Short mmCIF file of C-alpha atoms in Angstrom, two decimals:
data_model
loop_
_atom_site.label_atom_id
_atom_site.label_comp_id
_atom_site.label_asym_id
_atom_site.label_seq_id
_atom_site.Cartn_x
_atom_site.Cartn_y
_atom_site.Cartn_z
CA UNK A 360 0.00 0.00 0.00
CA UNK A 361 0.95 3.38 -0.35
CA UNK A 362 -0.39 6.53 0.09
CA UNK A 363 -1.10 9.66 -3.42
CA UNK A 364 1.74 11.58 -4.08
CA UNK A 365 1.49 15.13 -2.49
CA UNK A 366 4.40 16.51 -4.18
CA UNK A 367 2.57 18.80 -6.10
CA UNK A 368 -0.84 18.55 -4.40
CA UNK A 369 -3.02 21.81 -3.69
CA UNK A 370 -3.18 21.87 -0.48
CA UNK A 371 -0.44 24.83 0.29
CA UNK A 372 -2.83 27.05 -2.42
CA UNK A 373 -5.99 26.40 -0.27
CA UNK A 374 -3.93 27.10 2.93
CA UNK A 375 -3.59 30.60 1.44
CA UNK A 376 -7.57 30.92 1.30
CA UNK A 377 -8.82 33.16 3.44
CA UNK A 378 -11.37 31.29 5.89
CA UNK A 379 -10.57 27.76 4.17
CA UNK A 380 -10.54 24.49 6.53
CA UNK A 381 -7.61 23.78 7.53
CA UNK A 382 -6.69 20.12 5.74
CA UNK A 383 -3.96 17.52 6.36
CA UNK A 384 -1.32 17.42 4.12
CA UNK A 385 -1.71 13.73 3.73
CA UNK A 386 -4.93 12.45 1.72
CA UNK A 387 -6.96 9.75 3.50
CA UNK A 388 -7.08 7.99 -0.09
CA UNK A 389 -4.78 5.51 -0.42
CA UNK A 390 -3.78 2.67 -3.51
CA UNK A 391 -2.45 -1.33 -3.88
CA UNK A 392 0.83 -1.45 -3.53
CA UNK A 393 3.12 -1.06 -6.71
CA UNK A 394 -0.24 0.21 -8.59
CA UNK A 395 1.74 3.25 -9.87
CA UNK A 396 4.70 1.38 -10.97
CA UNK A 397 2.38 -1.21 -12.81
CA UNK A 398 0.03 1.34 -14.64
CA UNK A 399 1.87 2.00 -17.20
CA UNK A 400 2.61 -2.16 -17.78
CA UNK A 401 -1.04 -2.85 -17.78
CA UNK A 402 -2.05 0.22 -20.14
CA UNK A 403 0.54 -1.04 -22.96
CA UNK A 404 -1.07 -4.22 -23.07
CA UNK A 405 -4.60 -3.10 -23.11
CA UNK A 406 -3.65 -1.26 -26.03
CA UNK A 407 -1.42 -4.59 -27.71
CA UNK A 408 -4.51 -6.27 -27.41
CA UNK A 409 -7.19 -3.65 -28.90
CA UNK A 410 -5.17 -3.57 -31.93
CA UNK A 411 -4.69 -6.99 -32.09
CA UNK A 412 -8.53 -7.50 -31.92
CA UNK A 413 -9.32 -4.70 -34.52
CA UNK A 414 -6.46 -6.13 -37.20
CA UNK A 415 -8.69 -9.91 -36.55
CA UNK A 416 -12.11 -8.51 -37.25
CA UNK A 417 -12.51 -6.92 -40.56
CA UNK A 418 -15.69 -5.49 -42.62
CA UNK A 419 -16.55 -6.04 -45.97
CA UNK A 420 -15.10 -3.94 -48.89
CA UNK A 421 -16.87 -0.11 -48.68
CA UNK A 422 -19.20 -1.47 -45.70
CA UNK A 423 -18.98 2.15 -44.23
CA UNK A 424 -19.74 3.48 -47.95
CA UNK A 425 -22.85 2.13 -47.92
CA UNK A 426 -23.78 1.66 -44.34
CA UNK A 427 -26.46 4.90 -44.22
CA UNK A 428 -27.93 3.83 -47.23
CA UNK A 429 -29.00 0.66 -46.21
CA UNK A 430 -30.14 2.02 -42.88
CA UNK A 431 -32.82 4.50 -44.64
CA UNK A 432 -33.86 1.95 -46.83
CA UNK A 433 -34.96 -0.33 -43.95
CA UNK A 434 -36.57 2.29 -42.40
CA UNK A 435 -38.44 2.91 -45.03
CA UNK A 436 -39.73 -0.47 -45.80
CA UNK A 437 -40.42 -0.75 -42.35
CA UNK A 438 -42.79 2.23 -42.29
CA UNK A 439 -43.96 0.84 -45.43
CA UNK A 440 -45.74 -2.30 -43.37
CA UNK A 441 -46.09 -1.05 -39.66
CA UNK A 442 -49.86 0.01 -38.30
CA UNK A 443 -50.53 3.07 -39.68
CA UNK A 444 -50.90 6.00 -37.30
CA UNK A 445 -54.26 6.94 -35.87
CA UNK A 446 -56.56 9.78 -36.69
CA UNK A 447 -58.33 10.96 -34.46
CA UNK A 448 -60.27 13.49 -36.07
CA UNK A 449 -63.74 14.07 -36.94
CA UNK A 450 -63.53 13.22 -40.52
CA UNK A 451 -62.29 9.68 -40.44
CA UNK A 452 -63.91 7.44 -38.92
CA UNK A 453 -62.88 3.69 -37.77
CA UNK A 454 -63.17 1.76 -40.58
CA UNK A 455 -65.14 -0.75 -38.18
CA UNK A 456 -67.46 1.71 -37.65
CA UNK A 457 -68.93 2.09 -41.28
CA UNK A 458 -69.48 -1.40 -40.92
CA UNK A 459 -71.31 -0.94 -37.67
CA UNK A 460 -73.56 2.07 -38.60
CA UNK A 461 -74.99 -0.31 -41.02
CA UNK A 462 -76.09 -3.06 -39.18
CA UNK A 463 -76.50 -1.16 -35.64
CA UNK A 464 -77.80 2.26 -36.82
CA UNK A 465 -79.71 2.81 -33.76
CA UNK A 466 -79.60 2.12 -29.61
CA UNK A 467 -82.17 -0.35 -29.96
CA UNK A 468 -84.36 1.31 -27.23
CA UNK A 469 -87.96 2.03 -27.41
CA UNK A 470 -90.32 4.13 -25.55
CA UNK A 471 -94.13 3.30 -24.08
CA UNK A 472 -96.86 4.41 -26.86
CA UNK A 473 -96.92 8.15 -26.40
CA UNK A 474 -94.84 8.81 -23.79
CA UNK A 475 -93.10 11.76 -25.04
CA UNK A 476 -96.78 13.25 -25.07
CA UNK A 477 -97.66 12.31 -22.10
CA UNK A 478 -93.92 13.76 -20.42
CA UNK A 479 -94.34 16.87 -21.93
CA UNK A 480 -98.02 17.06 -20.32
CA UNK A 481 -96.53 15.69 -17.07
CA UNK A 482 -94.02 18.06 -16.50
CA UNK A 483 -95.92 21.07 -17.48
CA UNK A 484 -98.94 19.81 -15.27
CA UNK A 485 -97.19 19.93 -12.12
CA UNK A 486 -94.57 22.71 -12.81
CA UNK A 487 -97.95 24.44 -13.29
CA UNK A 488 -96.26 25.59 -16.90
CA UNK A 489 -99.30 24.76 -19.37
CA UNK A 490 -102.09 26.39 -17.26
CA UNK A 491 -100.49 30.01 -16.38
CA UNK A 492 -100.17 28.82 -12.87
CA UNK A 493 -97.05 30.14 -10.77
CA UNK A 494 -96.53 26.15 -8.83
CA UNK A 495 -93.11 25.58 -8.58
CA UNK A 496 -93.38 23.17 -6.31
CA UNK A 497 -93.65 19.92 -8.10
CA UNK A 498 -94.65 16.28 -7.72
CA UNK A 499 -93.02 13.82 -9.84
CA UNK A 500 -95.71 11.09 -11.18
CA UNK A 501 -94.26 7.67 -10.40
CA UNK A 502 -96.78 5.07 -12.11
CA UNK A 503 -96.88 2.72 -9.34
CA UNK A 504 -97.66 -0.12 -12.00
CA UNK A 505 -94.40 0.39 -13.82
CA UNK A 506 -91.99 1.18 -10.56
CA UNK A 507 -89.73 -1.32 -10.56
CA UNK A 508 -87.40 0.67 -8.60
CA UNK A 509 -90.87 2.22 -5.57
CA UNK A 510 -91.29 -1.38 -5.42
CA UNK A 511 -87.81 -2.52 -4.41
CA UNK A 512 -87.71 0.54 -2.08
CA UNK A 513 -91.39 -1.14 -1.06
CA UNK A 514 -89.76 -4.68 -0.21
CA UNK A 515 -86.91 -3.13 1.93
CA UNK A 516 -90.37 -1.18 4.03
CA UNK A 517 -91.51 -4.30 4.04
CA UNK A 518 -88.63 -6.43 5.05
CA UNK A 519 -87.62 -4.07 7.86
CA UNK A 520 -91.39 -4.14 9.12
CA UNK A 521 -90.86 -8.12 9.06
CA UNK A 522 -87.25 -7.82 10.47
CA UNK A 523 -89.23 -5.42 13.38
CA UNK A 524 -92.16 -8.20 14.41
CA UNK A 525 -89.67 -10.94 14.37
CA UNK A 526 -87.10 -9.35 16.70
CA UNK A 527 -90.24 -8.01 19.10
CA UNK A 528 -91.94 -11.38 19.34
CA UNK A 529 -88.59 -12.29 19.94
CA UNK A 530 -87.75 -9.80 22.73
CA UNK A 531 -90.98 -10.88 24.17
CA UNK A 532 -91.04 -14.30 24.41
CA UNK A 533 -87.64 -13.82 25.61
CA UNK A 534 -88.84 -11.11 28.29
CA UNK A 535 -91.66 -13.65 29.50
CA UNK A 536 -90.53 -17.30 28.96
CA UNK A 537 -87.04 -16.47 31.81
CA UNK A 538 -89.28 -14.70 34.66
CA UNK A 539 -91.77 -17.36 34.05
CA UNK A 540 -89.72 -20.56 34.55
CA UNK A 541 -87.62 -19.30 37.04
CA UNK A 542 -90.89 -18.24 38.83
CA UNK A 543 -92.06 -21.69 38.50
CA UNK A 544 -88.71 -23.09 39.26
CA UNK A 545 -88.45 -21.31 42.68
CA UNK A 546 -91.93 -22.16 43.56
CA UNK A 547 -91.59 -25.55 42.89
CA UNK A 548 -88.26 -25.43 45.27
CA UNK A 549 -90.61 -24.32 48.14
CA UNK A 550 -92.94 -26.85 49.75
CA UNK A 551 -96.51 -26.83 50.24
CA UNK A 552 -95.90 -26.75 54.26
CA UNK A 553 -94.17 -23.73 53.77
CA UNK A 554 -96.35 -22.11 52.09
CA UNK A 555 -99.15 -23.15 54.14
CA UNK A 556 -97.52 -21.57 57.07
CA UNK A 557 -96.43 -18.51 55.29
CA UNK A 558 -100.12 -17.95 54.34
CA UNK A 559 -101.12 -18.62 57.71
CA UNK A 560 -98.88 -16.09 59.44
CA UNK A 561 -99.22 -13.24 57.00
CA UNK A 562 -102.24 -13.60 55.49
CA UNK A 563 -104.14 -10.52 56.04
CA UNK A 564 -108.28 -10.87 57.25
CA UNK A 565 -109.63 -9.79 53.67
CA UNK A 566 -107.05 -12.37 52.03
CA UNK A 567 -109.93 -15.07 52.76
CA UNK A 568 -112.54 -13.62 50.59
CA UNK A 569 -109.43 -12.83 47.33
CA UNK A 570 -108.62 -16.54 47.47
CA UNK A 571 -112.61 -17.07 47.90
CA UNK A 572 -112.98 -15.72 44.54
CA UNK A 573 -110.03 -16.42 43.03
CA UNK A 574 -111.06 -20.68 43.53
CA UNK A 575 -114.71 -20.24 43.25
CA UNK A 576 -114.66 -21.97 39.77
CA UNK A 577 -112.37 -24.59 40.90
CA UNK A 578 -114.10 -25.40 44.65
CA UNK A 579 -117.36 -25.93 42.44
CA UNK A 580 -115.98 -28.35 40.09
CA UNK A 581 -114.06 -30.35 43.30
CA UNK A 582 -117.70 -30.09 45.23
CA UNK A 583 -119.24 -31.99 42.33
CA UNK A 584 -116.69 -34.55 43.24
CA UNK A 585 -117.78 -34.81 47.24
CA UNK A 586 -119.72 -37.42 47.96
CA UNK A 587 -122.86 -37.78 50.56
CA UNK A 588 -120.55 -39.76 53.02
CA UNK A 589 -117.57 -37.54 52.94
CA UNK A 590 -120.36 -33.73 53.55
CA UNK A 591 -121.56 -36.14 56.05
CA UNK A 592 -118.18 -36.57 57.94
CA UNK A 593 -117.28 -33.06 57.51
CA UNK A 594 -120.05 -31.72 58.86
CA UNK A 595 -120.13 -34.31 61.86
CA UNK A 596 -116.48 -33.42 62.25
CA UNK A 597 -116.97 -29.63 61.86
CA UNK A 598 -120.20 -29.24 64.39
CA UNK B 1483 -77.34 21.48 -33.14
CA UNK B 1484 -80.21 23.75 -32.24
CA UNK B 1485 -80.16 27.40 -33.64
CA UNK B 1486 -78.25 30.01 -30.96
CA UNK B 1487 -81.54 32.37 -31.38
CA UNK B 1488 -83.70 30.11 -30.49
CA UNK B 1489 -82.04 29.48 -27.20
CA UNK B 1490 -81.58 33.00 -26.64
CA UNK B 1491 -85.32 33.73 -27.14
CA UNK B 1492 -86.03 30.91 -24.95
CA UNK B 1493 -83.52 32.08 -22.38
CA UNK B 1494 -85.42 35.73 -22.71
CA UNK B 1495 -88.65 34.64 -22.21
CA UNK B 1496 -88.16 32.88 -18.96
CA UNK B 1497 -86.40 35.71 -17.53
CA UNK B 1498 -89.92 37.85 -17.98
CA UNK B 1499 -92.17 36.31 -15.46
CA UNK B 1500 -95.62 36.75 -17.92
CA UNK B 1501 -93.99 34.86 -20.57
CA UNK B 1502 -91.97 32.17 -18.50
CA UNK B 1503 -94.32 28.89 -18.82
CA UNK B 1504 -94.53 29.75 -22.14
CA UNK B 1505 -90.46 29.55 -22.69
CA UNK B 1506 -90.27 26.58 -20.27
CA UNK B 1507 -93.06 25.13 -22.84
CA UNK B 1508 -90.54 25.45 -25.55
CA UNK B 1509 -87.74 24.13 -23.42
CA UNK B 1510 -89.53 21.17 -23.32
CA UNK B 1511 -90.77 20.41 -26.81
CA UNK B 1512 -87.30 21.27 -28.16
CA UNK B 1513 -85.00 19.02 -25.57
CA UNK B 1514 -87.09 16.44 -23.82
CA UNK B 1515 -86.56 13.72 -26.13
CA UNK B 1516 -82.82 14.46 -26.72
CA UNK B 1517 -82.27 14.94 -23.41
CA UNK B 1518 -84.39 11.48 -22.68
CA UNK B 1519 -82.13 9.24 -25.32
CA UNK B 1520 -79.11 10.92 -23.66
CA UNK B 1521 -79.94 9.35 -20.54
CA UNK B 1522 -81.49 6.78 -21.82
CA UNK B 1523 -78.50 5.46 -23.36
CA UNK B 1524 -76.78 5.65 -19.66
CA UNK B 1525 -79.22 3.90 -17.47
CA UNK B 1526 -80.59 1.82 -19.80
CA UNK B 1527 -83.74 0.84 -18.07
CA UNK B 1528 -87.11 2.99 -19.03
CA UNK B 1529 -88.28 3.93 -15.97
CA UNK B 1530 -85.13 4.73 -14.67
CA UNK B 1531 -84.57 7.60 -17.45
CA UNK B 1532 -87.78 8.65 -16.73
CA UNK B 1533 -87.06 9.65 -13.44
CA UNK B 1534 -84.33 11.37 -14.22
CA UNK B 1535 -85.87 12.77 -16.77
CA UNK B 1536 -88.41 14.14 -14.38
CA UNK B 1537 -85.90 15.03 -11.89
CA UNK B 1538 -83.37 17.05 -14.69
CA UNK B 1539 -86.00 19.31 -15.76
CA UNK B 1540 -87.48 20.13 -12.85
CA UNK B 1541 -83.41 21.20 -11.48
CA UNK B 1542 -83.80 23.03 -14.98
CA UNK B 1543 -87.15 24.94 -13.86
CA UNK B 1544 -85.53 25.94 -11.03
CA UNK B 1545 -82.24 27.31 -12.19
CA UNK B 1546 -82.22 27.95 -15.82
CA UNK B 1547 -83.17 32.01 -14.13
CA UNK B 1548 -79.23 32.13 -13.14
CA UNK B 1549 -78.24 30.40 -16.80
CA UNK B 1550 -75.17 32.00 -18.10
CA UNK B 1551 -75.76 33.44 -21.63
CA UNK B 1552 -71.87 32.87 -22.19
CA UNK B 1553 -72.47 29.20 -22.11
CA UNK B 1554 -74.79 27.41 -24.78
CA UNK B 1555 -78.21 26.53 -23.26
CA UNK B 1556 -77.86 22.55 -24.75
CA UNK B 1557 -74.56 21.75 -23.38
CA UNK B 1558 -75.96 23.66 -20.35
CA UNK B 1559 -79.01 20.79 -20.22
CA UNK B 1560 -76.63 18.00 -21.10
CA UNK B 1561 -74.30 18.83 -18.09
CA UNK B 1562 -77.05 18.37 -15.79
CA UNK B 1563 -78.21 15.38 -17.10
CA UNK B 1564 -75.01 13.83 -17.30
CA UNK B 1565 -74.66 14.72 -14.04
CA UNK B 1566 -77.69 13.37 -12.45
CA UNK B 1567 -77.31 10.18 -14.36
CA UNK B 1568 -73.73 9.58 -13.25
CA UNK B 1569 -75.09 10.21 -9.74
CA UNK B 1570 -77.56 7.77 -10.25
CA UNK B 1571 -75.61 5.36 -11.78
CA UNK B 1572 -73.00 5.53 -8.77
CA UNK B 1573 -75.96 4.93 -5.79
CA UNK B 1574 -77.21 1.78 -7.94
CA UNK B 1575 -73.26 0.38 -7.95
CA UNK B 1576 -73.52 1.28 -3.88
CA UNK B 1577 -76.46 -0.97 -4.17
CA UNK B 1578 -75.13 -3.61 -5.74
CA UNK B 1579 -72.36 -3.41 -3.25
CA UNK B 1580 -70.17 -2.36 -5.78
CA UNK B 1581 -66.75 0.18 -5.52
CA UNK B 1582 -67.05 3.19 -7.06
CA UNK B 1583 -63.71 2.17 -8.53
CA UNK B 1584 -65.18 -0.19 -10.72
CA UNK B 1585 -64.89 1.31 -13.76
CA UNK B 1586 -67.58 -1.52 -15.43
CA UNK B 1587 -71.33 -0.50 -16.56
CA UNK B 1588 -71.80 -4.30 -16.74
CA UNK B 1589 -73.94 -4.00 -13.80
CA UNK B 1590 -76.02 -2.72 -16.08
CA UNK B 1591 -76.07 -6.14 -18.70
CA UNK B 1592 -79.25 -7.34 -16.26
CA UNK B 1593 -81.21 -4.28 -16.57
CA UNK B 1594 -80.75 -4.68 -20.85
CA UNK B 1595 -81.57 -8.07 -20.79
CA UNK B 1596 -84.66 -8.03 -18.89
CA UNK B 1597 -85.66 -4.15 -20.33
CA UNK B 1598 -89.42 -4.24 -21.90
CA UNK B 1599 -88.42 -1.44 -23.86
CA UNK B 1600 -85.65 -2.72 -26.50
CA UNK B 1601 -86.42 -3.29 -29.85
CA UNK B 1602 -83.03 -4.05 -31.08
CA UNK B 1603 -81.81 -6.63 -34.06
CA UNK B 1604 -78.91 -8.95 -32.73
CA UNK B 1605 -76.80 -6.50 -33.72
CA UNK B 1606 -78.04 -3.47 -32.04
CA UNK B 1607 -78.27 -6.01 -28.68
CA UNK B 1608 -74.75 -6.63 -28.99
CA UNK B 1609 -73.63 -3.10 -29.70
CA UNK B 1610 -75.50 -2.77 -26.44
CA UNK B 1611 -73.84 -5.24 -24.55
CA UNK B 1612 -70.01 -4.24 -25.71
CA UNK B 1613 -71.29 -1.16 -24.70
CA UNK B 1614 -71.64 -2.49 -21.13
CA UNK B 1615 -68.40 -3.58 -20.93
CA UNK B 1616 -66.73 -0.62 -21.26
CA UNK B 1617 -66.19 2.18 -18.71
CA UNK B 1618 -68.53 4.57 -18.14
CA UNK B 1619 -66.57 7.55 -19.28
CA UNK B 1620 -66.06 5.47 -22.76
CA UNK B 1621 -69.52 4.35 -22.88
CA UNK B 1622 -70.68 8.10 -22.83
CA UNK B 1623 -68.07 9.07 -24.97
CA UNK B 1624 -69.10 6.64 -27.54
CA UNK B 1625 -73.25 7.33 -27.50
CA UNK B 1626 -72.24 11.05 -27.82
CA UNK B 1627 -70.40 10.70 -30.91
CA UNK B 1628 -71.90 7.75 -32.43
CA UNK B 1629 -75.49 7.81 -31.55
CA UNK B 1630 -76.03 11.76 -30.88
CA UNK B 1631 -73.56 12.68 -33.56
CA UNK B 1632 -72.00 15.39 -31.43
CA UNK B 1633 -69.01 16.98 -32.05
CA UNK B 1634 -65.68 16.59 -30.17
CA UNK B 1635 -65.84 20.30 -29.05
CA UNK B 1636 -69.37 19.62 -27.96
CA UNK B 1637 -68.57 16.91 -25.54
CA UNK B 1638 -65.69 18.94 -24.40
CA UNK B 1639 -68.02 21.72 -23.19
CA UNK B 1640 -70.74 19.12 -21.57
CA UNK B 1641 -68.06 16.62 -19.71
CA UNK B 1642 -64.96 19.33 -19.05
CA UNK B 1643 -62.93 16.79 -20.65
CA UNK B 1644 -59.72 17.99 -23.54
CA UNK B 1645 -60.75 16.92 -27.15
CA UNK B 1646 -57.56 15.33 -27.07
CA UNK B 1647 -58.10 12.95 -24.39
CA UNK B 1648 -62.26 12.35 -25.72
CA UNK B 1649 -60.58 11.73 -29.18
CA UNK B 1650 -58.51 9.12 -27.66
CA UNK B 1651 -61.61 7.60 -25.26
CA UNK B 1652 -63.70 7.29 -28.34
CA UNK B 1653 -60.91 5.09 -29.99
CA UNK B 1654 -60.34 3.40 -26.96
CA UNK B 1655 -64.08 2.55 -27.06
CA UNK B 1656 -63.96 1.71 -30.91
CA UNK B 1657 -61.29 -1.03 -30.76
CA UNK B 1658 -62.75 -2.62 -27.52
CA UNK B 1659 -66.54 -2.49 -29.56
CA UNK B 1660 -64.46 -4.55 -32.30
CA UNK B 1661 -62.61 -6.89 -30.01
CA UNK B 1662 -65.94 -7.49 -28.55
CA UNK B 1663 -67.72 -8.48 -31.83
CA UNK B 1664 -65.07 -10.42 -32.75
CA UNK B 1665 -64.81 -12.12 -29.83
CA UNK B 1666 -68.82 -13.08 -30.24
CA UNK B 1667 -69.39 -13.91 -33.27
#
């Protein structure tokens, strides 16, 4: 390794510059060892072997003499047989297109019978236009026969409505059907001895005549089922 | 297109309060049914169109008072119904859960099939259906120029859009029409 030759190197000049970084006199940069000494070697050979390469490949007689020529006449022929560029101006038109307009002169689409009439009539009706009126405000007519699209707003009314009743017969059944069983479920946990007693101790004097009415219909159905004997022995028992 | 006076007689009439029906009146003989193939051609379906049929000239009733004279009253009406049909034709790709992105009208290819209202030979049907495969910046390109016979300068004014760059839609929408015909054959 060694390091550039400073021999004649610029740094002295830019010392002279007024307000100029002071740099080392050495350069950081440094090259292979020998690499100076074996430039000028490798340079003579690169050139030995360029001009022994140039003396092996030759060119047919007056290549160069003819060289441009035969470059413009290729272009030429290749213009000759590329797409041709397109035109896109009013005038011309697509040659596919002539062929179209023939067989496709029109959209296809057709109106109702008279409905250009009946539009015109329409619009002025209810922009108050045909009678001298001053209505601005208007109502568009929407055949409800022909609205494909009111009817599809119709079905989402109508699914929502359905979506609505489902979800409250839902919440509903759900509201009832929990507080019922676990009513029934904690009732069922408590014994009729306990109950009996509870009634007993807390039952206030009118609660008599509630539960009175509230088993009228049922103590006449079970009287039906009392027989003679059993009145008999109540009533002996009772007295 | 129509004759500048005309429009400019129109355009004075419904200025003057006595005389305005009677220009609206005119409006509407002279540009309903252009205005109704023009959106016709978009939304395909009947009663679609006439909605927005309905719907344009009624947003022309209301502003055609503050109507530039600068500006030519046609191009004027085509704006707004280009407008209202590109809208339109954006909430029906929101309902068929579609991205505003998508540059397709072949949502559309349902609505053709199962329209009441065409009365096409198999040639005009497919016409119709290449049409639906093309964006819908080509597709209104093309029925400008090819079904309304408008000029490029005219669809410049109406869509804001360079002649250069409608030039080069309309070709676009030419050599796709082609492909598409030879493709079905």
């Amino acid at each position: 390794m060694s390091t550039m030759d400073n021999k004649s190197n610029y740094q002295d000049d830019l010392a002279g510059i007024k307000g100029m970084p002071q740099h080392p006199k050495d350069s950081p940069f440094i090259v292979p060892s020998n690499y100076f000494q074996d430039l000028e070697d490798k340079i003579m050979e690169r050139i030995e072997v360029i001009d022994r390469s140039e003396k092996s490949l030759t060119v047919p007689p007056a290549y160069f003499d003819t060289l441009a020529q035969r470059i413009m006449e290729r272009i030429d022929k290749e213009e000759s047989v590329a797409v041709p560029i397109v035109r896109l101006s009013d005038d011309v038109d697509h040659p596919f297109l002539e062929k179209l307009k023939e067989v496709a002169p029109t959209s296809g689409f057709t109106v109702p019978d008279y409905y250009f009439e009946k539009l015109n009539t329409t619009l002025q009706q209810h922009l108050g236009t045909g009678q001298g009126n001053d209505v601005e405000e208007f109502q568009k007519i929407i055949p409800l026969n022909k609205r494909k699209s009111k009817f599809t707003s119709w079905l989402g009314y109508i699914a929502a409505a359905c979506i609505a009743v489902s979800l409250g017969t839902y919440a509903f059944f759900q509201l009832q059907t929990p507080t019922m069983n676990s009513f029934e479920k904690e009732l069922n946990a408590i014994s009729d001895s306990e109950i009996v007693s509870y009634l007993e101790y807390y039952s206030e004097p009118g609660d008599g005549a509630i539960f009175e009415a509230q088993f009228e219909g049922e103590q006449g159905t079970d009287q039906s089922n009392f027989s003679k004997e059993d009145i008999e022995a109540y009533l002996d028992y009772s007295i | 297109m129509c004759p500048l006076m005309e429009d400019s007689i129109i355009i004075e009439k419904f200025a003057n309060e006595k005389t305005r029906n009677e220009a609206f009146n005119l409006l509407l003989k002279k540009y309903q049914q252009r205005i109704y193939w023009h959106v016709r051609r978009l939304v395909v379906d009947h009663d679609d169109a006439d909605d927005l049929v309905q719907d344009i000239f009624v947003k022309v009733w209301r502003n055609l008072e503050n109507f530039r004279a600068d500006a030519q009253l046609y191009t004027w009406l085509y704006r707004i119904a280009t407008n209202e049909c590109i809208t339109f034709l954006n909430k029906k790709k929101q309902h068929q859960h579609m991205s505003l992105d998508d540059d397709s009208s072949s949502y559309l290819a349902e609505t053709l099939t199962t329209s009441h209202y065409f009365n096409g030979n198999q040639a005009e049907l497919k016409l119709q259906q290449a049409l639906l495969t093309l964006p819908e910046k080509q597709r209104l390109v093309f029925n400008m120029k090819y079904f309304e016979d408008l000029k490029y300068d005219e669809i410049s004014e109406v869509l804001g859009t360079s002649v250069g760059a409608l030039k080069a839609s309309y070709h676009l929408a030419v050599k796709k029409i082609e492909q598409f015909f030879n493709n079905h054959d």
